[in-house]
Coordinates of C-alpha atoms in Angstrom, one line a residue:
X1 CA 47.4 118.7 85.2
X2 CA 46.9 118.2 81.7
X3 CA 47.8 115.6 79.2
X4 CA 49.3 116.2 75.5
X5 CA 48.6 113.1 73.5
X6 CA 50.7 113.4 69.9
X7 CA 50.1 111.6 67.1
X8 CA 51.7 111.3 63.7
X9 CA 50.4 112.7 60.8
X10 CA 48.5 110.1 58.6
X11 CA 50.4 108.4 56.8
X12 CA 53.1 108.0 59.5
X13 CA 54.7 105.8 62.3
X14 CA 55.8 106.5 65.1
X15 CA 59.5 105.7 64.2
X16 CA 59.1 109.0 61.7
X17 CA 58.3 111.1 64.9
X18 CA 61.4 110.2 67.2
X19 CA 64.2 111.4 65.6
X20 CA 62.4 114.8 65.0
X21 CA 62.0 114.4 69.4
X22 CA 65.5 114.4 70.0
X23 CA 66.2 117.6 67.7
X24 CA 66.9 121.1 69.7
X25 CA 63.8 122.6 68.9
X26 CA 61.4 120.1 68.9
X27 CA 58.9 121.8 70.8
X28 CA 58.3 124.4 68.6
X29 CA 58.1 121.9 65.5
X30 CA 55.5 120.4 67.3
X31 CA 53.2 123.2 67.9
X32 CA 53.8 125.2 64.9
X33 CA 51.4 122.5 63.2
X34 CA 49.7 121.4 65.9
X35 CA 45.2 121.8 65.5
X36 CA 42.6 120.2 66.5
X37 CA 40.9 116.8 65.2
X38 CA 38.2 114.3 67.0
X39 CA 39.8 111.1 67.1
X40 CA 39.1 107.9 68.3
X41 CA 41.9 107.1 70.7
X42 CA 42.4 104.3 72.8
X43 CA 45.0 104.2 75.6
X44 CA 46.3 101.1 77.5
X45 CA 46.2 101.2 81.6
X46 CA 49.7 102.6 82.4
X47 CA 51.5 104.1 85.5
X48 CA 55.0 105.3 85.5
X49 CA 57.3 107.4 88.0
X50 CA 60.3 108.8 87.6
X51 CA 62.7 110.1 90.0
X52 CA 66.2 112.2 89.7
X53 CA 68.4 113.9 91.8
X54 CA 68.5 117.6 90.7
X55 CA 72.2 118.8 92.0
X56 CA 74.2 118.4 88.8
X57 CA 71.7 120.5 86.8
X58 CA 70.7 123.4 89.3
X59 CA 75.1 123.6 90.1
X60 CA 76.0 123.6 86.9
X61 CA 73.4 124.3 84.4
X62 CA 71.6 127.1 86.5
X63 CA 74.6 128.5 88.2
X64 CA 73.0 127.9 92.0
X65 CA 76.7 126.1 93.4
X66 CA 77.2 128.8 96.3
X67 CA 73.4 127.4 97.2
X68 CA 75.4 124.3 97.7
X69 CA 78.5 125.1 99.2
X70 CA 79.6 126.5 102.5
X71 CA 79.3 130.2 101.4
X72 CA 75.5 129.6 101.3
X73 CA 73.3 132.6 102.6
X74 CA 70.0 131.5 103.6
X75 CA 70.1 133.8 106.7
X76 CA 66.7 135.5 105.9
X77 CA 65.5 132.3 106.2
X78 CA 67.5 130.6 109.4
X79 CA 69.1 131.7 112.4
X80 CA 71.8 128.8 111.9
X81 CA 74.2 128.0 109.2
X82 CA 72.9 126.2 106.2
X83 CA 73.2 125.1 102.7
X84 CA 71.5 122.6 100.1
X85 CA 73.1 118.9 100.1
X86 CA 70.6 117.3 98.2
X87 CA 67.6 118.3 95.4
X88 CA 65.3 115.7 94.9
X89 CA 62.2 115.2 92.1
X90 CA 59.7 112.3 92.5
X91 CA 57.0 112.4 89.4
X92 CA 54.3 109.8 89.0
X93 CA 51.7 109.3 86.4
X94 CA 48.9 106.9 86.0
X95 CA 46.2 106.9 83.2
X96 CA 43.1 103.8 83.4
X97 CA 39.3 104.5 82.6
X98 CA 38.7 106.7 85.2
X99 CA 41.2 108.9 83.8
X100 CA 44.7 110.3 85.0
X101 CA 46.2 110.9 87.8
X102 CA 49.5 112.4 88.3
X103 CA 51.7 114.2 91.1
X104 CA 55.3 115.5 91.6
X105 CA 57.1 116.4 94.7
X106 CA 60.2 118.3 95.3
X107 CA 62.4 117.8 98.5
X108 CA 65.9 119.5 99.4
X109 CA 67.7 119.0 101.9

């Protein structure tokens, strides 16, 4: 795992840098003038998790429906009938001076 830490240009706050997040390409702003620097950062003791049900996005956003339906074909996989009811993402992150730890799991069922 690995750990991006952004920070605004000098000069800036951080309420300059969130409305250029929540543009489309965001991610490619960022790293078109991203370098290096030596800073002096210091980090508060956090942990976070985040979970979310995956369904709606892999249905209708990735096209995978039949994967969910009764029409399913997972018979390379299982000698009995089956199909997806549920996809399920756990994340967790934790940062504190021994560093970070972080971990996601994936479950369907």
């Amino acid at each position: 795992f690995s750990m991006l830490v952004l920070l605004p240009q000098e000069g800036k706050q951080l309420q300059d840098v969130v409305p250029v997040l929540k543009e489309g390409d965001y991610w490619a702003h960022f790293t078109s003038g991203l370098h290096n620097a030596e800073v002096e950062l210091s980090l508060p003791k956090f942990k976070t998790e985040y979970s979310k049900r995956l369904n709606d996005i892999l249905i209708d956003k990735m096209g995978m429906g039949i994967a969910f339906s009764n029409a399913a074909d997972f018979s390379r996989m299982s000698d009995q009938d089956a199909n997806i009811s549920f996809v399920k993402q756990d994340t967790y992150i934790g940062t504190d001076e021994e560093g970070t730890e972080a971990a996601a799991v994936t479950v369907v069922g």
